mmCIF file of C-alpha atoms in Angstrom:
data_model
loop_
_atom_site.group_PDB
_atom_site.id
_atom_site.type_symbol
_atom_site.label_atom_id
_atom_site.label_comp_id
_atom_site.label_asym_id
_atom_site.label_seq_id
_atom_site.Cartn_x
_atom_site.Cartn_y
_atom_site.Cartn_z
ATOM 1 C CA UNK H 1 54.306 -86.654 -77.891
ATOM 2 C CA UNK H 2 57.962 -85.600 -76.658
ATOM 3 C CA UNK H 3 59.484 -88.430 -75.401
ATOM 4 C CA UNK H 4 62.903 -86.662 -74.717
ATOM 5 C CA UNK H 5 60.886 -84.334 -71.958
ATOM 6 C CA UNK H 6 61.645 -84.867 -68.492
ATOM 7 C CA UNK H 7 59.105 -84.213 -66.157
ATOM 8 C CA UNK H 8 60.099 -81.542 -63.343
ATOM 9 C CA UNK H 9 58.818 -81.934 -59.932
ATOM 10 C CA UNK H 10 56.770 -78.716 -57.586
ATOM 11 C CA UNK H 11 59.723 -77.613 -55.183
ATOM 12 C CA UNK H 12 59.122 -79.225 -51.749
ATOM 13 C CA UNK H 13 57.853 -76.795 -49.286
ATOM 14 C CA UNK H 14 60.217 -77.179 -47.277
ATOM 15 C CA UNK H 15 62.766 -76.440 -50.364
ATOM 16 C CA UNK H 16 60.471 -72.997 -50.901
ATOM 17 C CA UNK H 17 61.020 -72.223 -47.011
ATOM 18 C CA UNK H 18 65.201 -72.934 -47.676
ATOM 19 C CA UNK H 19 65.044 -70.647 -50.921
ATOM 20 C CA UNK H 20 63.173 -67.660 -49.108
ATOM 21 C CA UNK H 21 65.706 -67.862 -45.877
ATOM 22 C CA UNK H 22 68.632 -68.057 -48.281
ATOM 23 C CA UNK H 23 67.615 -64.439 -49.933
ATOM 24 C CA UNK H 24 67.417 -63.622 -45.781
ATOM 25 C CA UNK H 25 63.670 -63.555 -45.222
ATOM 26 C CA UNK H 26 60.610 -65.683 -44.353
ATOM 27 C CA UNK H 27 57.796 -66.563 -45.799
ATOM 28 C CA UNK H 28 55.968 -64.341 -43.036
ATOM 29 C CA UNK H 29 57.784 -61.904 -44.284
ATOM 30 C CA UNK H 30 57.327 -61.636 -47.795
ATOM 31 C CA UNK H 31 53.197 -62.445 -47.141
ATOM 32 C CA UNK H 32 53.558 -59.135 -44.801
ATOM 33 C CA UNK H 33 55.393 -57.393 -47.655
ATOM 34 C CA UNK H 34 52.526 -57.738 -50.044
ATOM 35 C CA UNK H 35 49.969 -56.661 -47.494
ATOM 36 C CA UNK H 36 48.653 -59.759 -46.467
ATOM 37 C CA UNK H 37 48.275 -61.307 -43.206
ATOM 38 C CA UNK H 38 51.491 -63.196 -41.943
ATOM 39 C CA UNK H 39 50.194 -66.519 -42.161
ATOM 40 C CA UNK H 40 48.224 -65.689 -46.029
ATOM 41 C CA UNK H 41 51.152 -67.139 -48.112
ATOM 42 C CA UNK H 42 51.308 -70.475 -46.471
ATOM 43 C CA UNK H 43 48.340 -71.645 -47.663
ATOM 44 C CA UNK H 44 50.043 -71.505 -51.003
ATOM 45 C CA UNK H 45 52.185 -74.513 -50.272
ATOM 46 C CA UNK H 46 49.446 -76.131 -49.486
ATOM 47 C CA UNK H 47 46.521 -75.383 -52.163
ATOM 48 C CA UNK H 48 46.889 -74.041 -55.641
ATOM 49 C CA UNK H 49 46.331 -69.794 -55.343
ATOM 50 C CA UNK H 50 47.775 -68.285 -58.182
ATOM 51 C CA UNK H 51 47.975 -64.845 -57.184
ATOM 52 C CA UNK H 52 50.027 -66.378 -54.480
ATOM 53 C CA UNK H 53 52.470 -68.362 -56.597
ATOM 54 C CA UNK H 54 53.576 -65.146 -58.148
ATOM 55 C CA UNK H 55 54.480 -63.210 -55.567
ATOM 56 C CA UNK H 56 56.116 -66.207 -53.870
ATOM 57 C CA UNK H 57 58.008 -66.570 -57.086
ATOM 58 C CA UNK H 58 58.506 -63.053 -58.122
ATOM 59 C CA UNK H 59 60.260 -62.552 -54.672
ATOM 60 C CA UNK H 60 62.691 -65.266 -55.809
ATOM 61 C CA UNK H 61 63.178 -63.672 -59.174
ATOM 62 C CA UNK H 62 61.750 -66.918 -60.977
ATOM 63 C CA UNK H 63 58.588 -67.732 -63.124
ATOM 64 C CA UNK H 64 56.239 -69.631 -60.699
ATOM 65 C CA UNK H 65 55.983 -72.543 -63.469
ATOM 66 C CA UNK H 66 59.889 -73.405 -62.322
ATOM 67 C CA UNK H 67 58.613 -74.093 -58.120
ATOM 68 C CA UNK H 68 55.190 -75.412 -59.413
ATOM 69 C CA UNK H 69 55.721 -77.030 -62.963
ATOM 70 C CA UNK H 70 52.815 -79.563 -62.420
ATOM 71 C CA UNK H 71 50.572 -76.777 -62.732
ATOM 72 C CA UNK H 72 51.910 -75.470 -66.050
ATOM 73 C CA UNK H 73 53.071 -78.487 -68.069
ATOM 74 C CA UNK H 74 51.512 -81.767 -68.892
ATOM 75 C CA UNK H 75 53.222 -85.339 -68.519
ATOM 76 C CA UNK H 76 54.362 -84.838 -72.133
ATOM 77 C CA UNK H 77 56.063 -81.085 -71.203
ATOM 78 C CA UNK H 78 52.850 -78.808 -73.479
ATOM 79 C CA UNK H 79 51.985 -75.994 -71.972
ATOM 80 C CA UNK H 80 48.695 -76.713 -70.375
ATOM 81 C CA UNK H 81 45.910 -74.185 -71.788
ATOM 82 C CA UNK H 82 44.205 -71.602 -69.259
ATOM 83 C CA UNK H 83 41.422 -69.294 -69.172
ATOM 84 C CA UNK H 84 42.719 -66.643 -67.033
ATOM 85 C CA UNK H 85 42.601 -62.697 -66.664
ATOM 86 C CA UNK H 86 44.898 -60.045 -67.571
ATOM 87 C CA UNK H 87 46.217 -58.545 -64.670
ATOM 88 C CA UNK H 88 48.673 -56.461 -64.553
ATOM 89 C CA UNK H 89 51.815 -56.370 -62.031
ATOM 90 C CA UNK H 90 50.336 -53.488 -59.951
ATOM 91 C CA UNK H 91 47.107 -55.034 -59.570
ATOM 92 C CA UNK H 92 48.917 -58.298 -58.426
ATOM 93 C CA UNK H 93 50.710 -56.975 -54.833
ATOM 94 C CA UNK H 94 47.745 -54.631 -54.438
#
């Protein structure tokens, strides 16, 4: 157990919204940019979507685990264990 660990808190939403118009875009936007409908990426502030999360973060330049640590470290900061599938960058945004 690492009790020098810090937990890190998800980004408020509204602290993802202030990021995105900082780099001069919306959310809209950047859903519209990956070919999805304009309202698609806001249900990723909302509910857990993975695919979602990275190009939320990617746009930002950021691993999504820094907006949404909850969902990649455990209480004690260990990297929580996931089955998941290779994809690979292109298949993300297509």
């Amino acid at each position: 157990m690492n009790h020098n660990y810090v937990q890190k808190n998800d980004w408020h939403q509204v602290d993802i919204i202030a990021t995105l118009r900082k780099r001069g875009t919306i959310l809209a936007a950047v859903s519209r940019e990956a070919g999805l409908s304009l309202s698609t990426l806001a249900n990723t502030l909302s509910r857990p979507w993975p695919k979602g999360k990275w190009i939320i973060a990617n746009y930002l330049g950021i691993h999504p685990s820094e907006i949404w640590p909850s969902r990649y470290f455990d209480m004690d900061g260990q990297l929580i264990e996931r089955n998941t599938r290779k994809v690979s960058t292109q298949q993300l945004f297509s």
